[in-house]
Coordinates of C-alpha atoms in Angstrom, one line a residue:
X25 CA 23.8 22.0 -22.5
X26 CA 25.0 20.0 -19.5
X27 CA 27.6 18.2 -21.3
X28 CA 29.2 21.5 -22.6
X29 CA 29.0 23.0 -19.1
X30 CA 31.4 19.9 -17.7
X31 CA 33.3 19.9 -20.3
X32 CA 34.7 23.9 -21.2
X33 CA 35.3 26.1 -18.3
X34 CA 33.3 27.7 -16.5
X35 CA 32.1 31.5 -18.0
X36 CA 29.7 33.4 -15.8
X37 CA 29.0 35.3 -18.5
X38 CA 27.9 32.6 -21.3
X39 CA 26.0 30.9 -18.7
X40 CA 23.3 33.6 -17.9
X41 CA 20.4 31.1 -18.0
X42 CA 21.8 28.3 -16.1
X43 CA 22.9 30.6 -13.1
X44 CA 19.5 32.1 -13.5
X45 CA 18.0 28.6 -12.1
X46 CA 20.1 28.5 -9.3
X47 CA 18.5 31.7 -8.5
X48 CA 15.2 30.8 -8.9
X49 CA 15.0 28.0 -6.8
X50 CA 13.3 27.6 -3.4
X51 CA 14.9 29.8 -0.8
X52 CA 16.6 26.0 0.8
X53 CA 18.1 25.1 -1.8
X54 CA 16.6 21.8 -2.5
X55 CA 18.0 18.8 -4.8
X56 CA 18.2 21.6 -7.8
X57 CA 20.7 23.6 -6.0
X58 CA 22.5 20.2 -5.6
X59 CA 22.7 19.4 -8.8
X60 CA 23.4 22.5 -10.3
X61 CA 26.2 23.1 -7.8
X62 CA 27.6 19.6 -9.5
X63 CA 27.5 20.8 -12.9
X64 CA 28.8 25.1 -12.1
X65 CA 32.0 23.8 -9.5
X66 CA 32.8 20.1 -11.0
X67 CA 36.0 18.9 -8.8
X68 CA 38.1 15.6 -9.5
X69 CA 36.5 12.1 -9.4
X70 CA 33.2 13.5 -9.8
X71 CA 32.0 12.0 -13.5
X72 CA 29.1 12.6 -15.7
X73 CA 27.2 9.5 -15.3
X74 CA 26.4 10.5 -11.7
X75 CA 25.6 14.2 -12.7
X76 CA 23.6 13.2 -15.0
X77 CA 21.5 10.1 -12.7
X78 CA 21.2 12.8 -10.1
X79 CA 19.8 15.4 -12.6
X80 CA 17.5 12.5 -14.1
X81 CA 16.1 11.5 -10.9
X82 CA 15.2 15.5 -10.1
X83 CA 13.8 15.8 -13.6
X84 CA 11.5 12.3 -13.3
X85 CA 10.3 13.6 -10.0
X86 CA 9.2 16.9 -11.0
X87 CA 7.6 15.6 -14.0
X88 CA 5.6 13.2 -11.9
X89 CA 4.6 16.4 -9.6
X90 CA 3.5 18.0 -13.1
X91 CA 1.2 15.1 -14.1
X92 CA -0.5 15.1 -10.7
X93 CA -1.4 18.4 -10.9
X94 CA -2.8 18.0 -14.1
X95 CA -4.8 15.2 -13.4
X96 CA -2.6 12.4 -14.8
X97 CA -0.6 9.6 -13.5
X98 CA -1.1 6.1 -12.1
X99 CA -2.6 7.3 -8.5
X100 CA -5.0 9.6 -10.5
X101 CA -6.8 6.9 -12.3
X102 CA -6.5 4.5 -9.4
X103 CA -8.7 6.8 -7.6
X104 CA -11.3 7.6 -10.4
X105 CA -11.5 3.1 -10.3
X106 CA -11.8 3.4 -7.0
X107 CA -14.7 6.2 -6.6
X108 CA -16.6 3.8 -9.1
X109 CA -17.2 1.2 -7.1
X110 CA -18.1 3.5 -4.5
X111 CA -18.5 1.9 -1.1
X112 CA -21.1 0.3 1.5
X113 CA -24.3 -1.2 -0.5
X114 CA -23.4 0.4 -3.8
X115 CA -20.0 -1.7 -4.0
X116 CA -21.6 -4.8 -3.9
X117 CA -24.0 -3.9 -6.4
X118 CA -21.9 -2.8 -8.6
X119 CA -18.9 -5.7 -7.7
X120 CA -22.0 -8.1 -8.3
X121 CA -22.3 -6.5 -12.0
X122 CA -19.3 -6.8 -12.6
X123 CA -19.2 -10.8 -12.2
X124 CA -21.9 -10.7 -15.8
X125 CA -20.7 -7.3 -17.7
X126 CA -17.9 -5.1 -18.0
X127 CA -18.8 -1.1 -18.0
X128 CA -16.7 0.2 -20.8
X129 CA -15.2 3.0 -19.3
X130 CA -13.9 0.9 -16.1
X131 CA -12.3 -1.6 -18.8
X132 CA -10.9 2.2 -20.4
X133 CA -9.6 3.2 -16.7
X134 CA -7.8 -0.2 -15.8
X135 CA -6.0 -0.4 -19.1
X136 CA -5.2 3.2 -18.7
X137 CA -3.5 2.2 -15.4
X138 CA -1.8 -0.6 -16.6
X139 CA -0.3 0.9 -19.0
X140 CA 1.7 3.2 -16.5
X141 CA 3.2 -0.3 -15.2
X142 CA 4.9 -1.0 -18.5
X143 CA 8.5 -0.2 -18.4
X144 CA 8.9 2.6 -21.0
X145 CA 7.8 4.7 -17.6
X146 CA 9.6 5.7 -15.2
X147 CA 10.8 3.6 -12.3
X148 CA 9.3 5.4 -9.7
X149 CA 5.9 5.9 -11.7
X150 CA 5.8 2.3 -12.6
X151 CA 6.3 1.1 -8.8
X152 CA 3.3 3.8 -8.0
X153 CA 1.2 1.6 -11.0
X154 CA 2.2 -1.5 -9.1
X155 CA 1.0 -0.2 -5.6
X156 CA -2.0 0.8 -7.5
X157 CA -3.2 -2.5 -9.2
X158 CA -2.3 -4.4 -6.0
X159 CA -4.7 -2.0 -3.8
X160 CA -7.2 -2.1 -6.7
X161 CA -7.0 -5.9 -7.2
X162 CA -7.7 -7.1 -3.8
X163 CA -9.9 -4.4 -2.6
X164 CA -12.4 -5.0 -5.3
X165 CA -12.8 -8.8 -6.4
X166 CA -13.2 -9.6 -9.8
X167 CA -11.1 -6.6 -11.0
X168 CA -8.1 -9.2 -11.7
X169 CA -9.5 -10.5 -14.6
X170 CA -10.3 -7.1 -16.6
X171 CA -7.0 -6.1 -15.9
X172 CA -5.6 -9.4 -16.9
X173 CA -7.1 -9.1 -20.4
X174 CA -4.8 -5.6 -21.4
X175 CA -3.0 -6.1 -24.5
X176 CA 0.0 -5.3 -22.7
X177 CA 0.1 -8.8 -21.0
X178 CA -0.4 -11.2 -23.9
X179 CA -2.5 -13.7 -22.3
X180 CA -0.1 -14.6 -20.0
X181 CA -1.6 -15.5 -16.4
X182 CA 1.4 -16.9 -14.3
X183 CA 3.7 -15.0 -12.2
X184 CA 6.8 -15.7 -14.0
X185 CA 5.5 -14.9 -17.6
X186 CA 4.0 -11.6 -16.1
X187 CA 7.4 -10.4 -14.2
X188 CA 9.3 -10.9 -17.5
X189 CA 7.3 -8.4 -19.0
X190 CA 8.3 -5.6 -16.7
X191 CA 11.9 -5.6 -16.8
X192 CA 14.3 -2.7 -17.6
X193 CA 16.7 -3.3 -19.4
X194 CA 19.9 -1.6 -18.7
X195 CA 18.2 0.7 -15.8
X196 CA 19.2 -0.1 -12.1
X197 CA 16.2 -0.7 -9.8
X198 CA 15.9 -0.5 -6.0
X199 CA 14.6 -3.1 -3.9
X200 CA 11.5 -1.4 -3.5
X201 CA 10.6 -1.7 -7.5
X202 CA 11.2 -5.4 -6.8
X203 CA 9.1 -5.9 -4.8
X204 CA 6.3 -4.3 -5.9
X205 CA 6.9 -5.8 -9.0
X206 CA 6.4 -9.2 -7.7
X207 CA 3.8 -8.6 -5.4
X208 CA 2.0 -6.8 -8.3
X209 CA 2.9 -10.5 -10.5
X210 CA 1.6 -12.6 -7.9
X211 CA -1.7 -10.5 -7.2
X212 CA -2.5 -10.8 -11.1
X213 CA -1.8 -14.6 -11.8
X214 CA -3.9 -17.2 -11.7
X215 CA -3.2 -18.6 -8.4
X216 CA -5.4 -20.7 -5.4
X217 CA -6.0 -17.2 -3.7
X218 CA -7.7 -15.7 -6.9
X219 CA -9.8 -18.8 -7.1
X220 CA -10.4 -18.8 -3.3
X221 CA -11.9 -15.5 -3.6
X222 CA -13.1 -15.1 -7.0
X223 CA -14.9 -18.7 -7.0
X224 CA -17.8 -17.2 -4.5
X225 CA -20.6 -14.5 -5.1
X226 CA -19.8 -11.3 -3.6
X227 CA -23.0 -12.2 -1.2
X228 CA -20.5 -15.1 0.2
X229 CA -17.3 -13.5 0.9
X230 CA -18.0 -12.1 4.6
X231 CA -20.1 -15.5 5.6
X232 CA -19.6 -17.4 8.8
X233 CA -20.7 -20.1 9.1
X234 CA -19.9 -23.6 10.7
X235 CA -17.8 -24.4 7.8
X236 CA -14.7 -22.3 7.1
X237 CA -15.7 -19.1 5.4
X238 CA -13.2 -17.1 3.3
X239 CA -11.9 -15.0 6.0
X240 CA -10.9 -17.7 8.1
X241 CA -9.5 -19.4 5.1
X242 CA -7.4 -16.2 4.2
X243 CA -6.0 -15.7 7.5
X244 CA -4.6 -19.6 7.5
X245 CA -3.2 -18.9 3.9
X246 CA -1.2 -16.3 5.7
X247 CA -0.1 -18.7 8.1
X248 CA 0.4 -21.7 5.8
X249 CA 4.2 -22.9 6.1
X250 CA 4.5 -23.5 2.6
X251 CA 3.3 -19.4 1.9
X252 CA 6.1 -17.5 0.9
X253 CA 6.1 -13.8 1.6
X254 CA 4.1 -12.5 -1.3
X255 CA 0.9 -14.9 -1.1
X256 CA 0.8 -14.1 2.8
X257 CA 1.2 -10.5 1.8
X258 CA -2.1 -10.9 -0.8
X259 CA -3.7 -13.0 1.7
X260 CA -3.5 -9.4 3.8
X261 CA -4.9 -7.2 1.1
X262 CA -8.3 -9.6 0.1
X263 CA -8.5 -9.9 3.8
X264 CA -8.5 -6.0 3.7
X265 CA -10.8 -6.4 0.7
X266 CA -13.5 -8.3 2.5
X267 CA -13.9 -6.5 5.4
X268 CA -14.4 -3.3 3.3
X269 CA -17.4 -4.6 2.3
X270 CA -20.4 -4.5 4.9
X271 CA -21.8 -7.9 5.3
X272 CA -19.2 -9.2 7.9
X273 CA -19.9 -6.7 10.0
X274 CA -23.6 -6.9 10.0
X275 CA -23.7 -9.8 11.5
X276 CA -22.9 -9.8 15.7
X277 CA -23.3 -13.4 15.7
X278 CA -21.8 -15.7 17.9
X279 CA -19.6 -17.5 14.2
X280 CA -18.8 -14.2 13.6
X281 CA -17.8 -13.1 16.8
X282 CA -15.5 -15.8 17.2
X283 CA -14.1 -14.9 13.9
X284 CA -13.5 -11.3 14.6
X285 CA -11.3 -12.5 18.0
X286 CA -9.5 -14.7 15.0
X287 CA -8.5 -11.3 13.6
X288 CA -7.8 -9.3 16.5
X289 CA -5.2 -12.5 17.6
X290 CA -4.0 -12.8 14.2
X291 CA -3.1 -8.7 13.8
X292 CA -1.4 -8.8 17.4
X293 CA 0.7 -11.5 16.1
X294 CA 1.4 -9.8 12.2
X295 CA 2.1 -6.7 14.6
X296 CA 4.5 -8.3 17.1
X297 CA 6.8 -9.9 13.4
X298 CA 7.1 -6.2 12.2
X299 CA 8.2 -5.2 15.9
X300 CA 6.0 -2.2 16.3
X301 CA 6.1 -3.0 20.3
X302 CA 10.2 -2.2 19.4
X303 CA 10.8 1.0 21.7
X304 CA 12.5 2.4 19.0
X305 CA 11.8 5.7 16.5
X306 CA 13.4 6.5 13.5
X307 CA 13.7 5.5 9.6
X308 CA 13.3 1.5 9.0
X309 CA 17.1 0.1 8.6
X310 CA 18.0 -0.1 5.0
X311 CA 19.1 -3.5 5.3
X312 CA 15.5 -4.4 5.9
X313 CA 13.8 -6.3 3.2
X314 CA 10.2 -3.8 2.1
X315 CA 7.4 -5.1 3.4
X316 CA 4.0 -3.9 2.6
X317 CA 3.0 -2.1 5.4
X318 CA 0.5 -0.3 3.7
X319 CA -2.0 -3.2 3.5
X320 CA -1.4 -4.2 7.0
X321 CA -2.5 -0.5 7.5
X322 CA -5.1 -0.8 5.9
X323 CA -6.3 -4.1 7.1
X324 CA -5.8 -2.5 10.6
X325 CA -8.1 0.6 10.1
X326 CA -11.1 -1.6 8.7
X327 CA -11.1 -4.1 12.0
X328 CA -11.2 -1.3 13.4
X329 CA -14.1 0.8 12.2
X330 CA -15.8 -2.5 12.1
X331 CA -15.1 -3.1 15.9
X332 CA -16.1 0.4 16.6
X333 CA -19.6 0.0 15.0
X334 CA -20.3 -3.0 17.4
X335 CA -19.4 -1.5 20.2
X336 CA -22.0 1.2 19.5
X337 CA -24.8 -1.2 19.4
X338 CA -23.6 -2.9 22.7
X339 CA -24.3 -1.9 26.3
X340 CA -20.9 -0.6 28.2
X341 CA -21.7 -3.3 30.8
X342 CA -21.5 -6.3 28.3
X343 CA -17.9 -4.9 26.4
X344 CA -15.8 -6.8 28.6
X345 CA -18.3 -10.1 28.3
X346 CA -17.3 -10.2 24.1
X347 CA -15.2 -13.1 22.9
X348 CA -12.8 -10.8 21.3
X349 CA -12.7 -8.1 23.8
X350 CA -8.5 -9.0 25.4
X351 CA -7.4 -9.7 21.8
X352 CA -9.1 -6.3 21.0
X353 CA -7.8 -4.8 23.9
X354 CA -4.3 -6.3 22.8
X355 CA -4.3 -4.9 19.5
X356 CA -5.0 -1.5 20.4
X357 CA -2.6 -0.8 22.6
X358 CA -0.1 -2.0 20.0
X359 CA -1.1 0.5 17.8
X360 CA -0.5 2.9 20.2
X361 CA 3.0 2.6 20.6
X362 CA 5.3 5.0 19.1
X363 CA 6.8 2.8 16.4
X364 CA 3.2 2.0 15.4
X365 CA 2.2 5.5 14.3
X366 CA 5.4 5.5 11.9
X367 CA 4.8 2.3 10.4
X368 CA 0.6 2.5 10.1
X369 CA 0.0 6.2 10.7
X370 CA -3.9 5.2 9.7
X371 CA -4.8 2.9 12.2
X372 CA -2.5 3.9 15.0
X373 CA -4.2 7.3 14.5
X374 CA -7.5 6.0 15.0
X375 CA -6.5 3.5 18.0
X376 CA -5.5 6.6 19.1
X377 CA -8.1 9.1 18.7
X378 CA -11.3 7.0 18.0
X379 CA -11.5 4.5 21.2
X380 CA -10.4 7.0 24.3
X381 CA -13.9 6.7 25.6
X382 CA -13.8 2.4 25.8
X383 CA -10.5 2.0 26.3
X384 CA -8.5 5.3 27.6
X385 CA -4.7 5.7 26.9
X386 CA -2.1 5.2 30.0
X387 CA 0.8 7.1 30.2
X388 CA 3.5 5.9 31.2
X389 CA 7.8 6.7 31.4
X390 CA 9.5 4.2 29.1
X391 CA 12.9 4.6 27.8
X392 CA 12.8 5.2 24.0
X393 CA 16.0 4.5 21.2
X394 CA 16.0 7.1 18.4
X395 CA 17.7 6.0 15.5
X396 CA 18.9 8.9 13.0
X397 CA 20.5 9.2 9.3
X398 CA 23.7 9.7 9.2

């Protein structure tokens, strides 16, 4: 019907049903009323192909709204993965389990989800799978390997054999897609990270001890000059991972202490190179590479809550006596900075609202650049 409507002119009264949408649609217009005002008043230069990319992208949205609603989609079975595992104790019981037997309805859910990341979906609801698997992958270890067995991969395990499979042929992509899509690659081949953290019991991941324990050896990967952007950007998420689960921060040790300043100096640096102490508002210059913000959000809010439940078993005379207390002290005020709630609305929000009573906010008159869209 759209092709007849730009191609024959324009008869109000043959076209009943299309005005009819117009009509229908919400009260401020919207991307609809865009579209449909392409297709009812075409003017010279405008061509098809960009009607009809504008009225897919509407259409692809709206159907991924639909299949929310309904219970369907990538997020929706991310979640139900997620509410298995459940969290505290009952995660590491069931993460433990999972190291000798697979429950078949988990192996069900993860091919489920994987299947939304082949390329016969759309775009936008295949970069939603790949956001997905990445959260899933690194937040529960051992969860790699199920979904590395779909039928969908063939067996392959390395990056490059992985990526191949996702292409779209003939369909342009945004830099966002790509990058997910090779952040999802390197999360799910076999690399020294997977091994790092898969080749311990669950028991072992949050120990300190004299040696190295994973989360000091995760937060060097980060660091390691020969780490390109993805690995340091996993390194983040298992990091994320392990302090989900409750055993690091059992333990007020004086290892584990130590470690926990580690963290606090490592997240004021990661914080500093993605220049939330930058006095400026506004959307993130398109010219910008994507960056996963999302896990350093994450990561953020867990050191946090963590930091939060120590401070509750010490007295208010010995907080300033703690190893980690300046780096802490550090980091918080970076979340608090204006660019920090736009980048990590999670853990700027609880610097914010969670930590008045140790460490009350100061005011102060700063001059602030807000960039707009044009």
């Amino acid at each position: 019907m759209a092709t007849s409507l730009a191609l024959i002119p324009w008869d109000p009264e043959a076209n009943k049903v299309v005005a009819r949408i117009d009509e229908n649609s919400r009260p401020d217009g919207g991307r609809w009323t865009l579209v449909l005002h392409a297709l009812l008043h075409p003017s010279p230069g405008r061509t098809l192909d960009r009607v009809y990319t504008s009225l897919g992208k509407v259409v692809e949205k709206q159907a991924n709204k639909a299949a929310y609603a309904f219970g369907l989609g990538p997020h929706v079975v991310a979640q139900k993965i997620k509410s298995y595992f459940g969290n505290g104790e009952e995660r590491v019981q069931r993460l433990d389990l999972l190291r000798s037997t697979v429950p078949p309805q988990l192996e069900k859910k993860c091919f489920k989800l994987m299947k939304y990341t082949q390329p016969i979906e759309s775009a936008e609801t295949q970069c939603q799978a790949f956001k997905d698997v990445v959260h899933l992958v690194t937040l529960f270890p051992g969860l790699r390997v199920i979904f590395l067995c779909d039928k969908f991969l063939g067996g392959k395990t390395s990056a490059d054999a992985i990526s191949g499979l996702y292409n779209r042929d003939f369909v342009a992509v945004n830099a966002e897609w790509e990058f997910w899509r090779t952040l999802t690659t390197t999360c799910l081949s076999y690399s020294d990270i997977a091994v790092m953290v898969e080749g311990r019991r669950i028991c072992e991941l949050t120990v300190c001890d004299e040696g190295l324990g994973l989360v000091e050896r995760l937060l060097i990967g980060r660091n390691s000059a020969d780490t390109f952007q993805y690995s340091s950007a996993i390194c983040v998420r298992y990091l994320g991972g392990v302090l989900a689960l409750p055993g690091f921060w059992q333990d007020t040790g004086k290892i584990h202490s130590y470690v926990a300043n580690r963290l606090c100096c490592e997240m004021v640096r990661l914080l500093k190179d993605i220049e939330v102490d930058v006095q400026t508002l506004g959307p993130i210059d398109e010219s910008e590479p994507p960056f996963d913000y999302e896990g350093v959000d994450l990561l953020s809010t867990l050191i946090l809550n963590g930091l939060l439940n120590w401070f509750s078993k010490l007295d208010k005379d010995d907080w300033g006596l703690q190893v980690w207390y300046e780096s802490f002290k550090e980091f918080i005020q970076l979340l608090r900075r204006p660019r920090a709630a736009e980048l990590l609305p999670g853990s700027s929000a609880c610097a914010t609202s969670s930590f008045e009573h140790i460490l009350p906010t100061v005011h102060r008159d700063e001059d602030l650049n807000v960039l707009v869209n044009r």
